[in-house]
């Protein structure tokens, strides 16, 4: 079934002459890409990198390059649709797919000749058995095989329902339906790629850091369960101690260009070490939602919280770097203690930090925010791939300036998100549609352009839903998923729409909106574009929106 | 290194992608088939894929999307519920219960046939067959009974004991083709159980209404599935021996079979050929009934088609016919059958080679002019080819063909056989474990010696046998455990080799110059003279 990720090295690195690398626009993909690039570099594999932001670009990139390449590596794209069907490749084209999107399309799973899936062996794919989904064709074949043997006709024959082609196909449909109805994410592609490097004994500390950032991206984007996150952190922690223990004894010998990764049990306050503690508290979804900072009451609560910690407002509003050293000692413990009094028991998380030389220290989440912001920067500078390249570069340790640029953008983004969340809540823009909550951003809303980008819109949706759940008293509403829409392209009259699963503590992070969107579009003939690698993100003609939503409501109620 | 993907999002291209991805559905369909083929290959390559862990349908509707899909109301009834429904006085309920039963019986895994029988449902279902006022219940019960009858003999018996045969025969005339088709199918299952039920179906008068179903000017006007079902049921009415079906019944069916033999559907042709193969598998008068319909030329034509499902039964039928009289065999020869045999005797399927060689053995058992036709069609080298490297079953049949040939052939024909190189591969087969085959080979050798004696070429034959190592093999057989083998081999040694051995030590064999040799057959330089 699954491609043994670990046999791939031979195939990938020894036989491949030239490789086309198709990389999706998310931080995990970038990290996986960095690792693979480093592997390619040390084996002198020639490759061409093409960023792809959606199915269209993937298809176009494939069409443009299919004559020059036989080997295609897809990172964080391609697993969840029938690749052979959408790309129609020649028989001698091979696809290595490293993609965290689940469920993996069954044809991709069972086609071993052209499609090689890079999946960690312990990732449970729950794929339906081959016989159950492809059986009807098989039986036909077996039947005709028996016939072509020229064997005698059977003396008795039972009539199966397949004569009407309803039973099997409906059985098969059911199984496939069960398998395909929820979207979710598997192990981070960067981690899979790092595993590959490790198996090949070519893993470097840099690669390990990218794996960490990839995993952290999944966590920041809320793509995986807490359990999965903690498990994977554990796996990476073992690698971290393997790679970094030597330095601990000789900390004094750290040179300027040396890097060191360390496990941290740190605050989940976004970018706080590069911001002011106050700003970070205000713009972190966890604190802002729990303290209900959009209200006057909330602001009061924030000040009480700070007072409880004994942190003077003046200090807290300073850049974190400039805060009194004395205050910073035991800061984490202090904050944690007070936070739990205010109902925030999970203010600290297991994560990793990186030190570049003496001066520069970053948490993994810092890098995620910075890189993601660079990738979706709306400051126009040249072609669209510029953002991708910038984001990719910011992951190299030699590019601190790009990273800092990203951090600045990230702060802007977080502020924008927070302000939008506040205004949506205060103006009651989140409305219950019955089976789901719905919020639509109007054209002209501040920062609305930022939210035409998928990652930013998803972050906004998640923050908004968290805040909404904290703000509403309606118990039923607390359990609902959210659909969010934002203007996409005014000239073409389209909106971008994303659906996210309910915000519950035990959430399995599984998302059924992908299928629901498809069905609703189909039944209403809405002009939708299912271009994003996450099926739960679509584009839609603005004028079709109401009939589309009506169909969704009746479909889901 | 970095190639930029120059913004593929031209507005036009984009709109094109709104919905359906602008792709032709037939194109997609074609692709899907290809992929499936590939998948099957992949499956065969990797047994690991076979792990079977399903039947794990989730127990509850976890997704709101799920609710829309359970439109099959009667999907999972228990047998008790079915009994209740069937015994109710509500027609609608009875129909639903019957449908539920049919569904249970149609599922692939472990249909609860015995449970349904034990619940006493069969008489009810049989009574529903007569409910012309409600054709759906006729259809559902017919289907359910079909599937019960598809089981073991005991299960079929339960259906017959329920009085289903006459009820199904009445249904053959139903104005609804799907119902009459289901009745056809059910009767096929019952007749397929064996001679007894076959004859019972015939006795109840099934043949006439069955044939009436095909009484249309053009068979192509019938739905292919329908026609296939009728053909299959007719073939079951011709099937099985001890006793064979009543001769009158066969004479009644045959004209329709002849007609079906000219139809163009692969499956119909295959089943018709099978029917004919059943009918020809019997005594000469049974064969005569078939042959006199004049279908042999058409059968030979089908023998020459390349479709294995058709070639197999038509070869079987031809092979059966040549077990008959010389006249019946002659009809096969005159229909041009022998020209198909080069390809049959070298067919890639061993089974076809075997059946073809078996057929040859019955032709070479015929008259000398019939053997000559075999020679003239160049089939001897093919038989020798099988002796050399066929699979063992085919070799055995080829041995029979050779032995029959040597026993009935003229001296010239035997000479030709030897010159064609039969001796070495034939003698090589003496090492076979199967003593019957060994005996048949020894018989052939003895026949060849008889011919050699008549033309004074015994010595040369001895030399040939010795040179190919055959003498050692024959000598070894003298200690064979089988008495007949031991005797036959001893006789051969005694008669042809013992005296010569003495001479051999002293006298150089005479040159062949003066003698009348087998060479007159032609100056084939690569063959031995005696």
Coordinates of N, CA, C and O in Angstrom, one line a residue, chain A residues 251-260 355-360 397 400:
Chain A
X251 N 28.9 25.3 26.2 CA 28.1 26.4 25.7 C 28.9 27.7 25.5 O 28.6 28.5 24.6
X252 N 30.0 27.7 26.2 CA 30.9 28.9 26.0 C 31.5 29.0 24.6 O 31.9 30.0 24.2
X253 N 31.7 27.8 24.1 CA 32.3 27.8 22.8 C 31.4 28.1 21.6 O 31.8 28.0 20.5
X254 N 30.2 28.5 21.9 CA 29.3 28.8 20.9 C 29.8 29.9 20.0 O 30.2 30.9 20.5
X255 N 29.8 29.7 18.7 CA 30.3 30.8 17.9 C 29.1 31.5 17.3 O 28.0 31.1 17.4
X256 N 29.4 32.6 16.6 CA 28.4 33.4 16.1 C 27.5 32.7 15.1 O 26.3 32.8 15.1
X257 N 28.1 31.9 14.2 CA 27.2 31.2 13.2 C 26.8 29.8 13.7 O 26.3 29.1 12.9
X258 N 26.9 29.5 14.9 CA 26.5 28.2 15.4 C 25.0 28.3 15.6 O 24.4 29.3 16.0
X259 N 24.3 27.1 15.5 CA 22.9 27.1 15.9 C 22.6 26.0 16.8 O 23.3 25.0 16.8
X260 N 21.7 26.3 17.7 CA 21.4 25.3 18.7 C 19.9 25.2 18.9 O 19.2 26.2 19.1
X355 N 18.6 28.9 18.7 CA 19.6 30.0 18.9 C 20.5 30.1 17.7 O 21.1 29.1 17.3
X356 N 20.5 31.3 17.1 CA 21.6 31.5 16.1 C 22.6 32.4 16.8 O 22.4 33.5 17.2
X357 N 23.8 31.8 17.0 CA 24.8 32.5 17.7 C 24.4 32.9 19.1 O 23.6 32.2 19.8
X358 N 24.8 34.1 19.6 CA 24.4 34.5 20.9 C 23.1 35.3 21.0 O 22.3 35.2 21.9
X359 N 22.9 36.0 20.0 CA 21.9 37.1 20.1 C 20.5 36.6 19.7 O 19.5 37.0 20.4
X360 N 20.4 35.8 18.7 CA 19.1 35.6 18.1 C 18.5 34.3 18.6 O 19.0 33.2 18.4
X397 N 19.0 30.1 7.7 CA 19.5 30.8 8.9 C 20.3 32.0 8.5 O 20.5 33.0 9.2
X400 N 18.4 36.4 8.2 CA 17.7 37.0 9.4 C 16.9 38.2 9.0 O 15.9 38.5 9.6

